[in-house]
mmCIF file of C-alpha atoms in Angstrom:
data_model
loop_
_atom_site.group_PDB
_atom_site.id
_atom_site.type_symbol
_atom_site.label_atom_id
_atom_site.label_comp_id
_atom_site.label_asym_id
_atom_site.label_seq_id
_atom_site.Cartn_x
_atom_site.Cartn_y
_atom_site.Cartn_z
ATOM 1 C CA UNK A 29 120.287 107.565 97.782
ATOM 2 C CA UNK A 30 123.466 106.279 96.540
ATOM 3 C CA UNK A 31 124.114 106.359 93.133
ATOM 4 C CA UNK A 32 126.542 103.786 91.292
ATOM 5 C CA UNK A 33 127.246 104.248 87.707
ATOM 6 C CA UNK A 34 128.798 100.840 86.147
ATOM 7 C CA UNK A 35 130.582 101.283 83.092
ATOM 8 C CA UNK A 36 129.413 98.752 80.256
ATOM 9 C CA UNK A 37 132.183 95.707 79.462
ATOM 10 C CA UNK A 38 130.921 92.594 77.564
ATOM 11 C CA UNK A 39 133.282 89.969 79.987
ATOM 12 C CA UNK A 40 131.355 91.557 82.871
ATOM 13 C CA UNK A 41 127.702 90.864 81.401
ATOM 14 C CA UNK A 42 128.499 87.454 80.853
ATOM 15 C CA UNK A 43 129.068 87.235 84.288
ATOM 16 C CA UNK A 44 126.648 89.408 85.834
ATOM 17 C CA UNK A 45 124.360 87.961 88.030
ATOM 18 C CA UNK A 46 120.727 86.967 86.624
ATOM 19 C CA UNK A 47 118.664 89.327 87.451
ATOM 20 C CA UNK A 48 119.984 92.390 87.949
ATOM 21 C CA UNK A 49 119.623 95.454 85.633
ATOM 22 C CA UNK A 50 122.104 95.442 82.861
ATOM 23 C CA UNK A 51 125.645 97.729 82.874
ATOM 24 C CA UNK A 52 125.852 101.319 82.097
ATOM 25 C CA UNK A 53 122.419 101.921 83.537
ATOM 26 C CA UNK A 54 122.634 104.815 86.919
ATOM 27 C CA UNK A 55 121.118 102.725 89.751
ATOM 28 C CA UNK A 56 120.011 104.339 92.854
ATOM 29 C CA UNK A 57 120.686 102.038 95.533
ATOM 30 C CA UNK A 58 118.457 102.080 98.698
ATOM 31 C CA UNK A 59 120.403 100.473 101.473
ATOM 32 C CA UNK A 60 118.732 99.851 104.892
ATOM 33 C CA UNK A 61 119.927 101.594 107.730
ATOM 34 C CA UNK A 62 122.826 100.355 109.369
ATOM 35 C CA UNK A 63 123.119 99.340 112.453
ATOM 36 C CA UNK A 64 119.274 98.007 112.803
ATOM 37 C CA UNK A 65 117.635 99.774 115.950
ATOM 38 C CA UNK A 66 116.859 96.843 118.279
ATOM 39 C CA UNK A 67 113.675 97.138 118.722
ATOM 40 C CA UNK A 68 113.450 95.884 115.139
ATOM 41 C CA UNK A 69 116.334 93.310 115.483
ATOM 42 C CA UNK A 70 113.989 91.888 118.295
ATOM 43 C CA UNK A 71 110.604 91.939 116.404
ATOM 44 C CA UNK A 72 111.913 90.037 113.691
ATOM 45 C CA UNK A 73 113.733 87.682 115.942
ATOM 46 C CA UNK A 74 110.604 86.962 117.805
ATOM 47 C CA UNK A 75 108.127 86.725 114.307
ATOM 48 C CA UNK A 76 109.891 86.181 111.350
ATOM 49 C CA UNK A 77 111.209 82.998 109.890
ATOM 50 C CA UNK A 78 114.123 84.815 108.810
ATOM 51 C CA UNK A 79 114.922 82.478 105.733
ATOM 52 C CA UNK A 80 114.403 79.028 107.952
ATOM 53 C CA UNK A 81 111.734 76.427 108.403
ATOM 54 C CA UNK A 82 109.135 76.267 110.637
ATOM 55 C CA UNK A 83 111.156 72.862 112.110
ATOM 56 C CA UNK A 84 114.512 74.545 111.954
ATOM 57 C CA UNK A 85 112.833 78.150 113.734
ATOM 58 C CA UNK A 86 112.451 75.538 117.061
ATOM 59 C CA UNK A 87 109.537 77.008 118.343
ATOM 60 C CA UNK A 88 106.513 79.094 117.259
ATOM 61 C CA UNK A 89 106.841 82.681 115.827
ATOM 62 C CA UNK A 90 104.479 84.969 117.583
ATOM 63 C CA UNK A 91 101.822 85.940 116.128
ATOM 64 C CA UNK A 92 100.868 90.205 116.134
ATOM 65 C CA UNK A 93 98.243 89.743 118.942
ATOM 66 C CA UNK A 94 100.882 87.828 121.147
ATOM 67 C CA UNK A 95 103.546 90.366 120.337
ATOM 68 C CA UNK A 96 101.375 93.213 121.219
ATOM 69 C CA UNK A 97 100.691 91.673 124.593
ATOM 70 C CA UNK A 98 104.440 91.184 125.194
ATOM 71 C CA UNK A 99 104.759 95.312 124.134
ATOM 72 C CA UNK A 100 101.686 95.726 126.777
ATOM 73 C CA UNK A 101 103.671 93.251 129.693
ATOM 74 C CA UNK A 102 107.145 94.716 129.115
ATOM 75 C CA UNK A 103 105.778 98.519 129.460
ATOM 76 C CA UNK A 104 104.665 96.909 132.819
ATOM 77 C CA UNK A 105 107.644 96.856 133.652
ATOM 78 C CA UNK A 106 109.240 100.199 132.220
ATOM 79 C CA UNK A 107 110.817 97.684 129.307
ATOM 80 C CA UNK A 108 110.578 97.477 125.761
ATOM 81 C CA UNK A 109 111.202 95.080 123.036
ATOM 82 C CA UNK A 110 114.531 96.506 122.650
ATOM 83 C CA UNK A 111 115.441 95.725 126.465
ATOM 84 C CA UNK A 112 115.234 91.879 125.744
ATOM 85 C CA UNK A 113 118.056 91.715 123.851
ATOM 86 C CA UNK A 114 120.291 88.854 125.992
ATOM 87 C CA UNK A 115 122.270 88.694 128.124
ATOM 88 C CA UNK A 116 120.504 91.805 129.823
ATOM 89 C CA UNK A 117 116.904 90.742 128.586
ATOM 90 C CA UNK A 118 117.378 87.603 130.261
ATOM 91 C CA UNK A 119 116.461 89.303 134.086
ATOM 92 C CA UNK A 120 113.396 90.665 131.972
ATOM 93 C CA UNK A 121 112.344 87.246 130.881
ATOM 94 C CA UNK A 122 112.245 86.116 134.763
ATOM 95 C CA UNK A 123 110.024 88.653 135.419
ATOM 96 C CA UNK A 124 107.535 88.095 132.649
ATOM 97 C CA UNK A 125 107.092 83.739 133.938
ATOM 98 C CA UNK A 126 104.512 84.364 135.348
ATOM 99 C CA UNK A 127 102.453 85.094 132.278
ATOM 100 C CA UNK A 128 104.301 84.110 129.114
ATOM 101 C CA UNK A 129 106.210 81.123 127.878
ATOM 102 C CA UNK A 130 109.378 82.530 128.069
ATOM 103 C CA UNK A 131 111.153 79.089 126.784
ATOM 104 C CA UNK A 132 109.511 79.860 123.537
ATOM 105 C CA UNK A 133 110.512 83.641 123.759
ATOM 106 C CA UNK A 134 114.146 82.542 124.738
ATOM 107 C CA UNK A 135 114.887 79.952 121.770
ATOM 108 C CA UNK A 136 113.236 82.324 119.307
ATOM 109 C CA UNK A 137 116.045 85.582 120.733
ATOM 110 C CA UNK A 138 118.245 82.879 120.057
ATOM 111 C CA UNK A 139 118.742 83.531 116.696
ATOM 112 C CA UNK A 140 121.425 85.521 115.951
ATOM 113 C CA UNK A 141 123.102 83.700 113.101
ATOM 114 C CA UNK A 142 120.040 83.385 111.174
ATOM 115 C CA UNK A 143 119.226 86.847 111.886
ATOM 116 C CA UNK A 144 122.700 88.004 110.447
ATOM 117 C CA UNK A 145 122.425 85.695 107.558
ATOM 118 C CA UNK A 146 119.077 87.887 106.396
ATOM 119 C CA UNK A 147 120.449 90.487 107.434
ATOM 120 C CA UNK A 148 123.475 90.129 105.227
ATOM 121 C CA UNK A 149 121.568 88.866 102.425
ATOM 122 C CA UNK A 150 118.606 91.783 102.125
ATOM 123 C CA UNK A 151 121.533 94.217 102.626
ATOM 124 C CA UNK A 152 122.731 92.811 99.503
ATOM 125 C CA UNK A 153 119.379 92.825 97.753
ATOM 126 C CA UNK A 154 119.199 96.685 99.011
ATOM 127 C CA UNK A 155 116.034 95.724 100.762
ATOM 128 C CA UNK A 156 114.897 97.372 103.909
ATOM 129 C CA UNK A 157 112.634 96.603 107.179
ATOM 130 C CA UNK A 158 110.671 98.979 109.135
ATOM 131 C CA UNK A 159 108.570 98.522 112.225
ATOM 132 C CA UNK A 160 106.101 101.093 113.147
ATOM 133 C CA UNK A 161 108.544 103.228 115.258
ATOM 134 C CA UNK A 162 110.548 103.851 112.020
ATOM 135 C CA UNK A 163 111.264 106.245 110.095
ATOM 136 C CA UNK A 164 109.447 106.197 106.926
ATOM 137 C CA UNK A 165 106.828 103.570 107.891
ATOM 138 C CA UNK A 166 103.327 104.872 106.549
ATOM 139 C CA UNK A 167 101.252 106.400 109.285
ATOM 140 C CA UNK A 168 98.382 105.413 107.708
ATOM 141 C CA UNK A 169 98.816 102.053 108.513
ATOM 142 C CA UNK A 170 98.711 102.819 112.441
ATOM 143 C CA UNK A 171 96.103 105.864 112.267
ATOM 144 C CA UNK A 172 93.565 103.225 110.107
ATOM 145 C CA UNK A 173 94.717 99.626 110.706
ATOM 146 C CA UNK A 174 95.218 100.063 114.504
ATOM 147 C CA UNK A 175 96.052 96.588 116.153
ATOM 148 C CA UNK A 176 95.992 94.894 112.018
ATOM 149 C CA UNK A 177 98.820 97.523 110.692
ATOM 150 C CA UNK A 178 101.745 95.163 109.703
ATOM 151 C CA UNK A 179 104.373 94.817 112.746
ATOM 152 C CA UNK A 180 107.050 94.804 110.215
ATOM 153 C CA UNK A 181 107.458 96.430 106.318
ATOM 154 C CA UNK A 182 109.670 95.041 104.340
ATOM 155 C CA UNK A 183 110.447 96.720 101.425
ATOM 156 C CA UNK A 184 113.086 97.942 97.918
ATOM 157 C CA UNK A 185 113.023 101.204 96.367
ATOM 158 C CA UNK A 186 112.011 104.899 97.511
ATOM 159 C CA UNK A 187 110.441 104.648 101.262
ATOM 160 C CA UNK A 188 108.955 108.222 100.640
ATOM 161 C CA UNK A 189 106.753 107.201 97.967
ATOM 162 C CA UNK A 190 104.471 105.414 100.964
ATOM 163 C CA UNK A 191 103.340 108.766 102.526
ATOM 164 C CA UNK A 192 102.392 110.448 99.390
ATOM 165 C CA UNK A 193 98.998 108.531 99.086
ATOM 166 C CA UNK A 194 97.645 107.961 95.656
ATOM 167 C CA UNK A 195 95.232 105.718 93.655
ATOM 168 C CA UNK A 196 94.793 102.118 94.818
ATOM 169 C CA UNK A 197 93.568 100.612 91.018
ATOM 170 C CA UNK A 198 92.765 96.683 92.009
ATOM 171 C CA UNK A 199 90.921 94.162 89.685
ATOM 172 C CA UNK A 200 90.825 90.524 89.151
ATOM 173 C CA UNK A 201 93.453 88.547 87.563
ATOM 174 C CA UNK A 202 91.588 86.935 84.731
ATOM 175 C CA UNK A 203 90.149 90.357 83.518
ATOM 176 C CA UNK A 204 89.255 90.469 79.599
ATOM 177 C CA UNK A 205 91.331 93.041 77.645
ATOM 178 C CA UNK A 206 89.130 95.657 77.116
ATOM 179 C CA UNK A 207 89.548 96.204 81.331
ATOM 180 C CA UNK A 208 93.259 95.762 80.731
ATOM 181 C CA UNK A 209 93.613 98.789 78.222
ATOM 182 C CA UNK A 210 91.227 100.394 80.374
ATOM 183 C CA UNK A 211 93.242 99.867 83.663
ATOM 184 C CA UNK A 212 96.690 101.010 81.711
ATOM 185 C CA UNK A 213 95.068 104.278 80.531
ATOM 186 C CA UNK A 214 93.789 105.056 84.283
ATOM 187 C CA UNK A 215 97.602 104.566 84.952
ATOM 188 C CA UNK A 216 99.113 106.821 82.293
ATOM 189 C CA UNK A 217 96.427 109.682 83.294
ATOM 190 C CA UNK A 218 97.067 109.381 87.067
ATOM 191 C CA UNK A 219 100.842 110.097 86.060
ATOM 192 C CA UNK A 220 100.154 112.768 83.928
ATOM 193 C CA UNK A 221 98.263 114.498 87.150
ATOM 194 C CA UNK A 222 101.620 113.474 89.478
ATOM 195 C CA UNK A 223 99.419 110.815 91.336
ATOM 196 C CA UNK A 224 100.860 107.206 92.336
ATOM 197 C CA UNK A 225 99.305 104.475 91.535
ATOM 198 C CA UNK A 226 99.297 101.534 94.577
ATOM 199 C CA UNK A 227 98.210 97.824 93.929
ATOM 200 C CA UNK A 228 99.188 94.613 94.802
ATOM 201 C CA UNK A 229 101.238 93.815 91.855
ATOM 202 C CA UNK A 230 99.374 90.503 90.719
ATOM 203 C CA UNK A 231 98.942 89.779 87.073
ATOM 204 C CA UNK A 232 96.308 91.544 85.443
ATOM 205 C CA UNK A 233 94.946 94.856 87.042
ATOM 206 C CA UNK A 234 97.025 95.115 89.138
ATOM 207 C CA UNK A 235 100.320 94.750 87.329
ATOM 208 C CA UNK A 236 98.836 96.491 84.326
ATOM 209 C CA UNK A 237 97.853 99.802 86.208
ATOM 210 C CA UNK A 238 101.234 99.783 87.569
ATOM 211 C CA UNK A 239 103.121 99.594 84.409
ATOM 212 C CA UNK A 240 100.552 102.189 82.547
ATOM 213 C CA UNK A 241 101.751 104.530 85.276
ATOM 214 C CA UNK A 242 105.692 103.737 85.658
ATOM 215 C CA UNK A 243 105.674 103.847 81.399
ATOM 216 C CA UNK A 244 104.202 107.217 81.189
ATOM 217 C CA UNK A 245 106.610 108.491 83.628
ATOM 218 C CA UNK A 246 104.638 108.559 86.965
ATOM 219 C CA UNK A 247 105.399 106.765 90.066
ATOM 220 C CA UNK A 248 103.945 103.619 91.696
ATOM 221 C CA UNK A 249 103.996 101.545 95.184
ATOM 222 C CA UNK A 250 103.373 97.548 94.642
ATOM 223 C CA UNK A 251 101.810 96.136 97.717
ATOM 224 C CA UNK A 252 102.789 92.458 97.410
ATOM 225 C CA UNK A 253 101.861 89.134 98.751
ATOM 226 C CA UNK A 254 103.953 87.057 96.545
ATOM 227 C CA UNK A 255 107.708 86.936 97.908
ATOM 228 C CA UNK A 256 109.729 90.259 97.666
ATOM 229 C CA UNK A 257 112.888 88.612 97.118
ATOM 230 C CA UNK A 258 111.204 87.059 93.665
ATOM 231 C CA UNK A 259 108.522 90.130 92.812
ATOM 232 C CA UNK A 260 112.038 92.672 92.446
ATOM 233 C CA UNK A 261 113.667 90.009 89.927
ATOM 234 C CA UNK A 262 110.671 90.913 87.477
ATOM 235 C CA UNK A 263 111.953 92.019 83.601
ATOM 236 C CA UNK A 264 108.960 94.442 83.527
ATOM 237 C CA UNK A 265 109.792 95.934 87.048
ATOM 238 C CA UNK A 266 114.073 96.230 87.198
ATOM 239 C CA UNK A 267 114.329 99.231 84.777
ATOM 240 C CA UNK A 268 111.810 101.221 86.771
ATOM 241 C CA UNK A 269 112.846 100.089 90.413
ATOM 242 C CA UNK A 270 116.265 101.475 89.116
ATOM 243 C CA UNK A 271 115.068 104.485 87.889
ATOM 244 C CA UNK A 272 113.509 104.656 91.663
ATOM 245 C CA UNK A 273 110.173 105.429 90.550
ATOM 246 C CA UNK A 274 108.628 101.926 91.885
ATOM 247 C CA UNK A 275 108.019 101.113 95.415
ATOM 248 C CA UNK A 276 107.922 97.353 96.403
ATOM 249 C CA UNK A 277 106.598 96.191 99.873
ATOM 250 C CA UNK A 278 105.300 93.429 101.654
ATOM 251 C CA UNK A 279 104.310 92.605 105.158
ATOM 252 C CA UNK A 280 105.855 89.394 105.149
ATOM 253 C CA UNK A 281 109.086 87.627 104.955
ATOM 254 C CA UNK A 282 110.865 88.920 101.723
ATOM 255 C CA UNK A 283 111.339 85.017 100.977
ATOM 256 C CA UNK A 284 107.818 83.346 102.331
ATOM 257 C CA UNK A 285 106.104 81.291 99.477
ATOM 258 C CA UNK A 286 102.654 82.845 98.588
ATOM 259 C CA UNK A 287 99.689 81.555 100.002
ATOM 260 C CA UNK A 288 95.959 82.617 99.740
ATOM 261 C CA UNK A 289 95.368 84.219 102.868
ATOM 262 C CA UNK A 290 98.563 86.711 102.938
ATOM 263 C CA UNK A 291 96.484 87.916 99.529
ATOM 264 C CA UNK A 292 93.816 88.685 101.623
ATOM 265 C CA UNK A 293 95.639 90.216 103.853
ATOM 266 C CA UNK A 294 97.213 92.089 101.733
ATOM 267 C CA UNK A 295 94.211 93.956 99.981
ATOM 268 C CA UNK A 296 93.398 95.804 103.090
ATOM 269 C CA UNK A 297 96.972 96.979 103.327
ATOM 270 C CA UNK A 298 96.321 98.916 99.467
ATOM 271 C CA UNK A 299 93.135 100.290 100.239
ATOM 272 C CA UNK A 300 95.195 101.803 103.884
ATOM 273 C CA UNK A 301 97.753 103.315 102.229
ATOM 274 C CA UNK A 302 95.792 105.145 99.360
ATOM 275 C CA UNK A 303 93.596 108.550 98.925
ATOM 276 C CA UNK A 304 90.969 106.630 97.026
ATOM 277 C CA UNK A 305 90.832 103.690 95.187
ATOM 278 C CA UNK A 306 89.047 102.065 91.621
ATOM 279 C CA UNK A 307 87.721 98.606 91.263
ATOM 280 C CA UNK A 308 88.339 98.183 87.772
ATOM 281 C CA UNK A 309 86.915 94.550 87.746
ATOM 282 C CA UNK A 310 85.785 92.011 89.901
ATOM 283 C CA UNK A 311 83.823 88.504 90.011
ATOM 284 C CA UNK A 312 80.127 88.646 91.045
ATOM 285 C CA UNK A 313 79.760 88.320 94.784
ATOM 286 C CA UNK A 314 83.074 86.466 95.222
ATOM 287 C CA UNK A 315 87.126 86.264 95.044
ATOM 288 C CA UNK A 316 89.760 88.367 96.714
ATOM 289 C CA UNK A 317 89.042 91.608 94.524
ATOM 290 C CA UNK A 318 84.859 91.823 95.835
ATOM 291 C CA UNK A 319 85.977 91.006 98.817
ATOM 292 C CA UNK A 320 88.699 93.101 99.876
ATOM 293 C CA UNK A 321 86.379 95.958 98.083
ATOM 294 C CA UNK A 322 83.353 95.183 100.287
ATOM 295 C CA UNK A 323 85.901 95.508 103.582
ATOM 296 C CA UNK A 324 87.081 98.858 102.423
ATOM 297 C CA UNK A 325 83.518 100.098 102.231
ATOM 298 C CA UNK A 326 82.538 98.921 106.080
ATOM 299 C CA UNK A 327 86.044 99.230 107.568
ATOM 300 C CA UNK A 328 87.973 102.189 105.284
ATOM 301 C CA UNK A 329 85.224 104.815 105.410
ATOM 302 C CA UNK A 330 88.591 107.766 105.151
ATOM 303 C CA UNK A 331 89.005 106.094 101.334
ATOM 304 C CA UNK A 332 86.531 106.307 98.274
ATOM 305 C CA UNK A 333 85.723 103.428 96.968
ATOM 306 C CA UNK A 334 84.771 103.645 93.268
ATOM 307 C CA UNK A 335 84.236 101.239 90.534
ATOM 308 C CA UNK A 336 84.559 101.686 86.556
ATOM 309 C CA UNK A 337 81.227 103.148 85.410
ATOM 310 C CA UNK A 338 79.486 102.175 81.975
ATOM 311 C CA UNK A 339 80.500 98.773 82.529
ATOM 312 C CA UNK A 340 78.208 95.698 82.122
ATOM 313 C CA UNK A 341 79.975 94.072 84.582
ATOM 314 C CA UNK A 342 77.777 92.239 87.093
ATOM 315 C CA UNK A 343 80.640 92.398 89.970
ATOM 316 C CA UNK A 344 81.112 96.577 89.093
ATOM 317 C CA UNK A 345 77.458 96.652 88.920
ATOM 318 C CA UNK A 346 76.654 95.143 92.301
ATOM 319 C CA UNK A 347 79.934 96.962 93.718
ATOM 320 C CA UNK A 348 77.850 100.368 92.512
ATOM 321 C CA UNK A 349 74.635 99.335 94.176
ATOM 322 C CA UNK A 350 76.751 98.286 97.736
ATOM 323 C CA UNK A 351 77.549 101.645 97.940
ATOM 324 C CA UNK A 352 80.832 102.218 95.474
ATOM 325 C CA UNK A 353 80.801 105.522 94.017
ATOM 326 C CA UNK A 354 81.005 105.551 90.043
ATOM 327 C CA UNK A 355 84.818 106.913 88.893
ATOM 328 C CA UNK A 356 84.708 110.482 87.580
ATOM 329 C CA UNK A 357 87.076 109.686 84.739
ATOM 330 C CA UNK A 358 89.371 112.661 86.344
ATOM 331 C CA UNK A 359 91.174 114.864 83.609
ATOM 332 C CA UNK A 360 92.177 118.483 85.070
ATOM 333 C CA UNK A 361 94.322 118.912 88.335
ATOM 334 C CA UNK A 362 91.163 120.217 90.246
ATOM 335 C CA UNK A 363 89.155 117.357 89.063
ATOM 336 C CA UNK A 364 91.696 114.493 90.251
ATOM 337 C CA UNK A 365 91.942 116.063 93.849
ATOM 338 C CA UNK A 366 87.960 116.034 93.611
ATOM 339 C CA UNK A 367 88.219 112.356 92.994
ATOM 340 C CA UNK A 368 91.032 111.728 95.619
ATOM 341 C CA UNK A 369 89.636 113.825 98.367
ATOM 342 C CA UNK A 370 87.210 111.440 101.400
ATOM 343 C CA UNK A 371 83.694 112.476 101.812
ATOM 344 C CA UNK A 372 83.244 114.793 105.046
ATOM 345 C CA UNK A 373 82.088 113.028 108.216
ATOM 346 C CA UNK A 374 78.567 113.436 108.773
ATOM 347 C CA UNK A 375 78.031 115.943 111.480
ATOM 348 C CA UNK A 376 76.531 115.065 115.080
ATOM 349 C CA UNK A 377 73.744 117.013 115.779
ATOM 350 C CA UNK A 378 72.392 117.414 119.442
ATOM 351 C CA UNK A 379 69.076 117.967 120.213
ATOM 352 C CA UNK A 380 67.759 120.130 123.113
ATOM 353 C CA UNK A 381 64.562 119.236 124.535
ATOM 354 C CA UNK A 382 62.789 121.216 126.989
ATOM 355 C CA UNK A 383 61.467 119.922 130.264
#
C-alpha cells in the first residue's frame, strides 16, 4: 500500500474535492495494477459498458454464458481471451465465423478510448478490477459459484480482506430498531473475536452490522449492488476505507445505476464469500433478504445459515423451521470458530450384500 500523508492548509480544503477524506488524515492508497493483464483489458472490453450507453456501446455486451463459450471456442484453438487483442486477434476472429458473430465481437474490441477513459478515471478513484485469473480474486467464488462466480470484481480498499472469510450479517432494510441495535452489537462482538463482517452495504442491516464492526475496530467487506463509484463517497464509510479496514466490491460496472435484480444477484455473492452467515431479519415468505437466505440453504450447503433466535419474528421463525440453525450468540474464541465452522458432509455408506 502506498501511504500519502497531506499536511492540513485551510486554502486547500476549500478546494478539495467533495468527497474525499479531509487533510492531515494518513490514507493508504490501493492503486490497481498497472499495466492491466489483457486478458482483463479484453473481458471488460467485450462485457462492460465501461462508463457509456447501451446506444453509444454499438452492439450488445456479452453476457457470462456467451463469454464462457468464447473461453471454451478460443481454447479450441490453443487461444485465449488475451490473444484477441487486434490487430493479431483479428486472424482469430476469422477462425471463430463459423460459430459466433464476430461483427458484434469486433465493434465491442473496438473500444479502446472508452476503455482508457475508465481506466484513467478508476485509477484515479484507486479502484481496482480483477477477473478470476487474478491475483487476489476470492477462490470461493470459483470453488462455490462455478459458471455464476462474477467474470469481473471490481473493487476499493484491501483485496486481502476477501480471502479471510467471515460473518455474512444480512437483514431487511425497513428493520425496527430493536434488530438494528441488535445487528450493531453482533458487529462490535465479531470484531472483538478478529472476525469480518461481509454484507451488502444497504441501509439497515446491512449497513448497520458493518459500521458496529468498523467502529469497534474490526474489519469489514461491503458486497454492493448500488454503484461503487457512489457507495465509496459515503460520510459513514471514507474514514474507515482510509484507515483500510473496509473492503468495497461489486460485480458490476463501478458506475451502473442500481436495479433490482443486480440485488439479487448480489446476495448470493455474500453468502459465497463468508464462513457462515446470520439473518438478522427478514419479511415473511418474501423480499430479497428470505430469498437470497432460502438459496443459501439449497445451493450454499459449505455455509451455516443461522437466524437471530428468541425473536418473534414470523420471517426468523419460518427461516428456523426451513432449516436455519438458531445463532449461538458466540462470546469466547473457541465458541466463534464453533459458530463459523460448516457442518461435516454426511458420510456415504456402501452396503455389501451377499449373493
Amino acid at each position: 500500500h502506498t501511504q500519502l500523508l497531506a499536511q492540513p492548509n485551510e486554502l486547500d480544503e476549500r478546494i478539495r474535492p467533495v468527497g474525499l477524506p479531509p487533510l492531515g488524515r494518513r490514507l493508504r492508497v490501493h492503486r490497481p495494477v498497472s499495466p492491466l493483464p489483457a486478458n482483463i483489458r479484453v473481458t471488460l472490453l467485450l462485457t462492460a459498458p465501461l462508463g457509456l450507453s447501451r446506444e453509444a456501446v454499438g452492439a450488445k455486451l456479452l453476457t457470462p454464458g456467451e463469454l464462457a463459450r468464447l473461453r471454451r471456442a478460443l481454447a479450441r484453438h490453443g487461444a485465449t481471451l488475451a490473444d484477441l487483442v487486434p490487430p493479431a486477434g483479428e486472424a482469430l476472429l476469422v477462425a471463430l465465423a463459423a460459430g459466433h458473430d464476430t461483427e458484434r465481437l469486433r465493434v465491442l474490441l473496438d473500444r479502446d478510448a472508452p476503455l482508457a477513459q475508465a481506466l484513467d478515471r478508476w485509477a484515479a478513484q484507486s479502484l481496482w478490477v480483477l477477473d478470476a485469473t487474478a491475483e487476489g480474486y476470492p477462490t470461493r467464488y470459483t470453488d462455490r459459484l462455478a459458471n455464476r462466480a462474477p467474470v469481473l470484481l471490481y473493487g476499493h480498499g484491501p483485496r486481502g480482506t476477501l480471502a479471510a472469510g467471515g460473518l455474512a450479517v444480512v437483514g431487511s432494510r425497513d428493520a425496527d430498531g430493536d434488530s438494528l441495535v441488535y445487528a450493531t452489537e453482533v458487529g462490535a462482538r465479531a470484531a472483538a473475536a478478529g472476525v469480518v463482517i461481509i454484507s451488502g452495504g444497504a441501509r439497515g442491516i446491512d449497513q448497520t452490522a458493518m459500521l458496529g464492526a468498523l467502529e469497534a475496530g474490526g474489519e469489514a467487506v461491503g458486497v454492493l449492488a448500488e454503484p461503487l463509484e457512489r457507495a465509496m463517497l459515503r460520510a459513514n464509510y471514507r474514514a474507515h476505507l482510509a484507515d483500510g479496514r473496509l473492503t468495497l466490491v461489486s460485480a458490476n460496472d463501478p458506475g451502473q445505476r442500481f436495479q433490482p435484480g443486480l440485488a439479487r444477484a448480489r446476495n448470493r455473492l455474500i453468502y459465497a464469500l463468508a464462513d457462515a452467515a446470520l439473518v438478522v431479519a427478514t419479511s415473511h415468505g418474501r423480499g430479497g433478504t428470505w430469498q437470497g437466505a432460502q438459496e443459501a440453504l439449497t445451493s450454499l450447503p459449505q455455509v451455516p445459515l443461522y437466524a437471530r433466535a428468541g425473536s418473534t419474528s414470523p420471517g426468523l421463525r419460518d427461516l428456523l423451521r426451513a432449516g436455519a440453525q438458531p445463532w449461538p450468540e458466540p462470546v469466547t474464541p473457541n465458541a466463534w470458530a464453533n459458530a463459523l465452522t460448516p457442518p461435516p458432509a454426511p458420510i456415504q455408506r456402501t452396503l455389501d450384500f451377499d449373493v
